Amino acid sequence: MTLPEAIAEFVHDGCSVSIEGFTHIIPYAAAHEIIRQKKRHLTVYRMTADIVVDQLIAGDCVDSLISSFIGNSSVGSLHELRRRIEGKGRAPLEYREYSHGGMIARYLAGASGLPFYPLLSYAGSDLPDVNDEIRVMESPYDGQKVYVVPPINADVAILHAQRADTKGNVQIWGLTGIQQQVAYSAEKVIVTVEEIVEDEIITSDPNRTLLPSHVVDAVVEVPKGAHPSFVQGYYDRDGAFYRQWNDISKDPEVLDRWLEEWVHDLTDHQEYVAKQGRDFWGQLESPYVPSMPVNYGSRKP
């Protein structure tokens, strides 16, 4: 599918969306298409609420955010997100906080069809005091106090990956994070990839296939679709943009102008890539792109 087709078909006003990728393979192009199509009243699940969430909120797409981290990767603040939480933006934002372990547990429960998932790491934390979804039960075996969290079963999960075949078998390597569990926890799954390749490339290296075709509803070829995050083996992280975002999001007018120039005024992600220019992408290229079957005798990934 094309990216506009996938977002139009699977992301609807008022639905819940898991957008994952832990510093790596973050689906920015898909988020921009959500903004471009003016989707509204979304509930967003994201472990690390970073720039992609700030952009979605600034695009007036998000009513509720559930996450375990807020920040611009040690570079600065997410000013639009902060304005909304503090009631100083165009609309309020409902925010519910978990730990990283709590969010992983929620995805595991969702992927496994469980009603809740137990964990001990909230002992001594204040989070249960501010989040009534974090609850306590007694172990049926020894009476120990155990914290439990509910499953995440989003209407749609949106992920990015290195490559897939036309059947929807998706390969990811490098920092894989919780991608597989996120996919299995959602009702529908959109995966944007750097390239769609021949079936034999996927079958030649099966250990990289993290998402088999039966869990994927739409595969979209979107080169550079994770920028400004990085994609192992394709391009590096755009650190300069992460540093710039603090100043961009600090001023609401500057932020609105950025969205107009880089999202609304562009037809699709291809125009975004072209607007950056060839020299720009050349600076971010990674030295090795495994686009052919891997020959372990001469070239290791």
Coordinates of C-alpha atoms in Angstrom, one line a residue:
M1 CA 0.0 0.0 0.0
T2 CA 1.0 3.6 -0.2
L3 CA 1.4 5.5 3.0
P4 CA -1.6 7.7 2.5
E5 CA -3.7 4.6 1.7
A6 CA -2.6 2.8 4.8
I7 CA -3.2 5.7 7.2
A8 CA -6.6 6.5 5.6
E9 CA -7.7 2.8 5.9
F10 CA -6.4 1.9 9.4
V11 CA -6.1 5.2 11.4
H12 CA -9.5 6.7 12.2
D13 CA -10.6 9.6 14.4
G14 CA -10.8 8.5 18.0
C15 CA -8.8 5.3 17.7
S16 CA -5.9 4.1 19.8
V17 CA -2.4 3.9 18.1
S18 CA 0.8 2.3 19.3
I19 CA 3.8 4.1 17.8
E20 CA 7.1 2.4 18.8
G21 CA 10.8 2.3 18.0
F22 CA 13.3 2.8 20.8
T23 CA 15.5 5.7 19.5
H24 CA 15.9 3.4 16.4
I25 CA 13.4 2.9 13.5
I26 CA 10.8 5.5 14.7
P27 CA 8.0 5.8 12.1
Y28 CA 8.2 9.6 11.6
A29 CA 6.9 9.5 8.0
A30 CA 3.7 7.7 9.2
A31 CA 3.3 10.2 11.9
H32 CA 3.6 13.1 9.4
E33 CA 0.9 11.4 7.3
I34 CA -1.4 11.3 10.3
I35 CA -0.9 15.0 10.8
R36 CA -1.3 15.7 7.1
Q37 CA -4.6 13.8 7.0
K38 CA -5.7 15.7 10.1
K39 CA -6.6 12.7 12.2
R40 CA -8.2 13.7 15.5
H41 CA -8.8 12.6 19.1
L42 CA -6.2 9.8 19.0
T43 CA -5.0 7.9 22.1
V44 CA -1.3 7.3 21.6
Y45 CA 0.8 4.6 23.3
R46 CA 4.5 5.2 23.1
M47 CA 7.2 4.1 25.6
T48 CA 9.5 7.0 24.8
A49 CA 7.4 10.0 24.1
D50 CA 9.8 12.1 22.1
I51 CA 9.8 14.4 19.1
V52 CA 7.4 12.3 17.1
V53 CA 4.8 12.7 19.9
D54 CA 5.5 16.4 20.2
Q55 CA 4.8 16.7 16.5
L56 CA 1.6 14.7 16.6
I57 CA 0.3 16.8 19.5
A58 CA 1.2 20.0 17.8
G59 CA -0.7 18.7 14.8
D60 CA -3.8 18.6 17.1
C61 CA -4.0 14.8 16.6
V62 CA -3.8 13.5 20.1
D63 CA -6.1 13.8 23.1
S64 CA -4.5 11.2 25.3
L65 CA -0.9 9.9 25.8
I66 CA 0.2 6.8 27.7
S67 CA 4.0 6.6 28.0
S68 CA 7.0 5.8 30.3
F69 CA 9.3 8.7 29.2
I70 CA 9.0 12.2 28.1
G71 CA 11.9 14.1 26.6
N72 CA 14.0 15.0 23.6
S73 CA 16.7 12.4 24.2
S74 CA 18.8 14.5 26.6
V75 CA 18.8 17.4 24.2
G76 CA 15.9 19.5 25.4
S77 CA 12.2 19.6 26.3
L78 CA 9.1 18.7 24.4
H79 CA 7.5 22.2 24.7
E80 CA 4.2 21.5 23.0
L81 CA 3.6 18.4 25.0
R82 CA 4.4 20.4 28.2
R83 CA 2.2 23.2 27.2
R84 CA -0.8 20.8 26.7
I85 CA -0.2 19.0 30.0
E86 CA 0.0 22.4 31.8
G87 CA -3.1 23.6 30.1
K88 CA -1.4 26.4 28.2
G89 CA -1.8 25.0 24.7
R90 CA -4.7 25.0 22.2
A91 CA -6.3 21.9 23.9
P92 CA -5.6 19.9 27.0
L93 CA -3.7 16.6 27.0
E94 CA -4.6 13.6 29.2
Y95 CA -1.4 11.9 30.3
R96 CA -1.0 8.6 32.1
E97 CA 2.5 7.6 33.2
Y98 CA 4.1 4.1 33.5
S99 CA 7.7 2.9 33.9
H100 CA 9.4 1.3 30.9
G101 CA 9.0 -2.1 32.6
G102 CA 5.3 -1.3 33.1
M103 CA 4.8 -0.5 29.4
I104 CA 6.6 -3.6 28.3
A105 CA 4.5 -5.6 30.7
R106 CA 1.3 -4.1 29.2
Y107 CA 2.5 -5.0 25.7
L108 CA 3.3 -8.5 26.8
A109 CA -0.1 -8.9 28.3
G110 CA -1.7 -7.5 25.1
A111 CA 0.3 -9.8 22.9
S112 CA -0.4 -12.9 25.1
G113 CA -4.2 -12.3 25.5
L114 CA -3.8 -11.9 29.3
P115 CA -6.1 -9.7 31.4
F116 CA -3.1 -8.2 33.3
Y117 CA 0.7 -8.7 33.8
P118 CA 2.5 -8.9 37.2
L119 CA 5.7 -7.1 38.1
L120 CA 7.5 -6.1 41.2
S121 CA 9.3 -3.0 40.1
Y122 CA 6.7 -0.5 41.3
A123 CA 7.5 -1.3 45.0
G124 CA 8.7 1.9 46.6
S125 CA 7.5 4.0 43.6
D126 CA 5.0 6.9 43.7
L127 CA 3.6 5.9 40.3
P128 CA 0.8 3.7 41.8
D129 CA -0.4 6.8 43.7
V130 CA -0.9 8.8 40.5
N131 CA -1.9 6.0 38.1
D132 CA -4.9 4.0 39.3
E133 CA -4.4 1.5 36.6
I134 CA -1.4 0.2 38.5
R135 CA -2.9 -2.1 41.1
V136 CA -1.9 -4.5 43.8
M137 CA -2.9 -8.2 44.3
E138 CA -1.7 -11.0 46.4
S139 CA 0.2 -13.9 44.8
P140 CA -2.0 -17.0 44.9
Y141 CA 1.1 -19.0 45.8
D142 CA 2.7 -17.3 48.7
G143 CA 0.6 -14.2 49.5
Q144 CA 3.3 -11.8 48.3
K145 CA 2.2 -8.3 47.2
V146 CA 2.4 -8.0 43.4
Y147 CA 1.7 -5.0 41.2
V148 CA -0.3 -5.6 38.0
V149 CA -0.9 -3.6 34.9
P150 CA -3.6 -4.0 32.2
P151 CA -2.9 -5.0 28.6
I152 CA -2.4 -2.7 25.7
N153 CA -4.6 -3.7 22.7
A154 CA -4.4 -0.7 20.4
D155 CA -6.6 -0.4 17.3
V156 CA -3.5 -0.1 15.2
A157 CA 0.3 -0.4 15.7
I158 CA 2.6 1.6 13.5
L159 CA 6.2 0.4 13.2
H160 CA 9.2 1.0 11.0
A161 CA 11.7 -1.6 9.8
Q162 CA 14.6 -2.2 7.4
R163 CA 12.9 -4.4 4.9
A164 CA 10.1 -6.7 4.0
D165 CA 8.9 -8.9 1.1
T166 CA 5.6 -8.3 -0.7
K167 CA 3.9 -10.9 1.5
G168 CA 4.6 -8.8 4.6
N169 CA 7.4 -10.7 6.2
V170 CA 9.3 -7.9 8.0
Q171 CA 13.0 -8.0 9.0
I172 CA 14.5 -5.8 11.8
W173 CA 18.0 -5.8 13.2
G174 CA 20.0 -3.6 15.5
L175 CA 18.0 -2.2 18.4
T176 CA 14.8 -4.2 18.0
G177 CA 13.1 -3.0 21.2
I178 CA 9.5 -4.3 21.8
Q179 CA 8.4 -4.2 18.2
Q180 CA 7.3 -7.9 18.0
Q181 CA 5.1 -7.7 21.1
V182 CA 3.6 -4.4 20.0
A183 CA 2.6 -5.9 16.7
Y184 CA 1.0 -9.0 18.3
S185 CA -0.9 -6.8 20.8
A186 CA -2.6 -4.6 18.2
E187 CA -5.8 -5.2 16.1
K188 CA -4.1 -3.9 12.9
V189 CA -0.5 -3.4 12.0
I190 CA 1.1 -1.0 9.6
V191 CA 4.8 -1.4 8.9
T192 CA 6.8 1.1 6.9
V193 CA 10.1 -0.2 5.6
E194 CA 13.2 1.2 3.9
E195 CA 12.8 -1.2 1.0
I196 CA 10.6 -4.1 -0.2
V197 CA 12.9 -6.9 -1.4
E198 CA 12.6 -10.2 -3.2
D199 CA 11.4 -13.1 -1.2
E200 CA 14.7 -15.0 -1.5
I201 CA 16.5 -12.1 0.4
I202 CA 14.2 -12.6 3.3
T203 CA 14.4 -16.4 3.3
S204 CA 18.2 -16.3 3.0
D205 CA 18.5 -14.7 6.4
P206 CA 15.4 -15.9 8.4
N207 CA 16.7 -14.9 11.9
R208 CA 16.1 -11.2 11.0
T209 CA 12.4 -11.9 10.4
L210 CA 10.9 -10.4 13.5
L211 CA 7.3 -9.8 12.2
P212 CA 5.9 -12.7 10.1
S213 CA 3.3 -11.9 7.4
H214 CA 0.3 -13.2 9.4
V215 CA 0.6 -10.3 11.9
V216 CA 1.1 -7.5 9.3
D217 CA -1.9 -5.8 7.6
A218 CA 0.0 -3.2 5.5
V219 CA 3.5 -2.9 4.3
V220 CA 4.6 0.4 2.9
E221 CA 7.9 1.1 1.2
V222 CA 9.0 4.5 2.6
P223 CA 12.8 5.1 2.2
K224 CA 14.1 7.5 4.9
G225 CA 10.8 6.9 6.7
A226 CA 12.4 7.0 10.2
H227 CA 14.3 10.3 9.9
P228 CA 15.4 12.0 12.1
S229 CA 15.9 8.7 14.0
F230 CA 18.3 6.2 12.6
V231 CA 17.9 2.9 10.8
Q232 CA 20.7 0.4 11.4
G233 CA 22.6 -0.3 8.1
Y234 CA 20.8 2.5 6.2
Y235 CA 21.4 5.9 7.8
D236 CA 22.5 7.5 11.0
R237 CA 20.6 9.6 13.5
D238 CA 20.2 13.3 12.6
G239 CA 21.6 14.7 15.8
A240 CA 21.5 18.3 14.5
F241 CA 17.7 18.1 14.1
Y242 CA 17.2 16.8 17.6
R243 CA 19.2 19.8 18.9
Q244 CA 17.2 22.2 16.8
W245 CA 13.8 20.8 17.9
N246 CA 14.1 22.4 21.4
D247 CA 14.1 25.8 19.8
I248 CA 11.5 24.9 17.2
S249 CA 9.0 23.6 19.7
K250 CA 9.6 26.3 22.3
D251 CA 7.8 28.9 20.2
P252 CA 4.2 27.9 19.2
E253 CA 4.4 30.1 16.1
V254 CA 7.7 28.7 15.0
L255 CA 6.4 25.2 15.5
D256 CA 3.3 25.9 13.5
R257 CA 5.5 27.2 10.6
W258 CA 7.6 24.1 10.8
L259 CA 4.6 21.9 10.5
E260 CA 3.3 23.9 7.5
E261 CA 6.6 23.8 5.7
W262 CA 7.7 20.2 6.4
V263 CA 4.3 18.4 6.6
H264 CA 1.2 20.2 5.4
D265 CA 2.8 21.9 2.3
L266 CA 4.3 18.6 1.1
T267 CA 2.2 16.0 -0.7
D268 CA 4.0 13.0 0.8
H269 CA 7.3 11.7 2.3
Q270 CA 9.0 11.6 -1.1
E271 CA 8.7 15.4 -1.2
Y272 CA 10.1 15.6 2.3
V273 CA 13.1 13.5 1.2
A274 CA 13.6 15.6 -1.9
K275 CA 13.4 18.8 0.0
Q276 CA 16.2 17.8 2.3
G277 CA 18.5 17.3 -0.7
R278 CA 21.0 14.7 -1.8
D279 CA 24.0 16.2 0.0
F280 CA 22.0 16.1 3.3
W281 CA 21.3 12.4 3.0
G282 CA 24.8 11.7 2.0
Q283 CA 26.0 12.9 5.4
L284 CA 23.8 10.4 7.2
E285 CA 24.5 7.3 5.1
S286 CA 25.6 4.2 7.0
P287 CA 28.6 2.3 5.6
Y288 CA 26.7 -1.0 5.1
V289 CA 23.3 -1.8 3.6
P290 CA 22.5 -5.5 3.5
S291 CA 20.1 -5.4 0.5
M292 CA 21.3 -8.7 -0.9
P293 CA 21.3 -12.3 0.6
V294 CA 24.0 -12.4 3.3
N295 CA 27.1 -14.3 2.5
Y296 CA 28.5 -15.0 6.0
G297 CA 31.7 -16.3 4.6
S298 CA 32.9 -13.0 3.3
R299 CA 30.7 -10.2 4.7
K300 CA 29.1 -10.1 8.2
P301 CA 26.2 -7.8 9.0

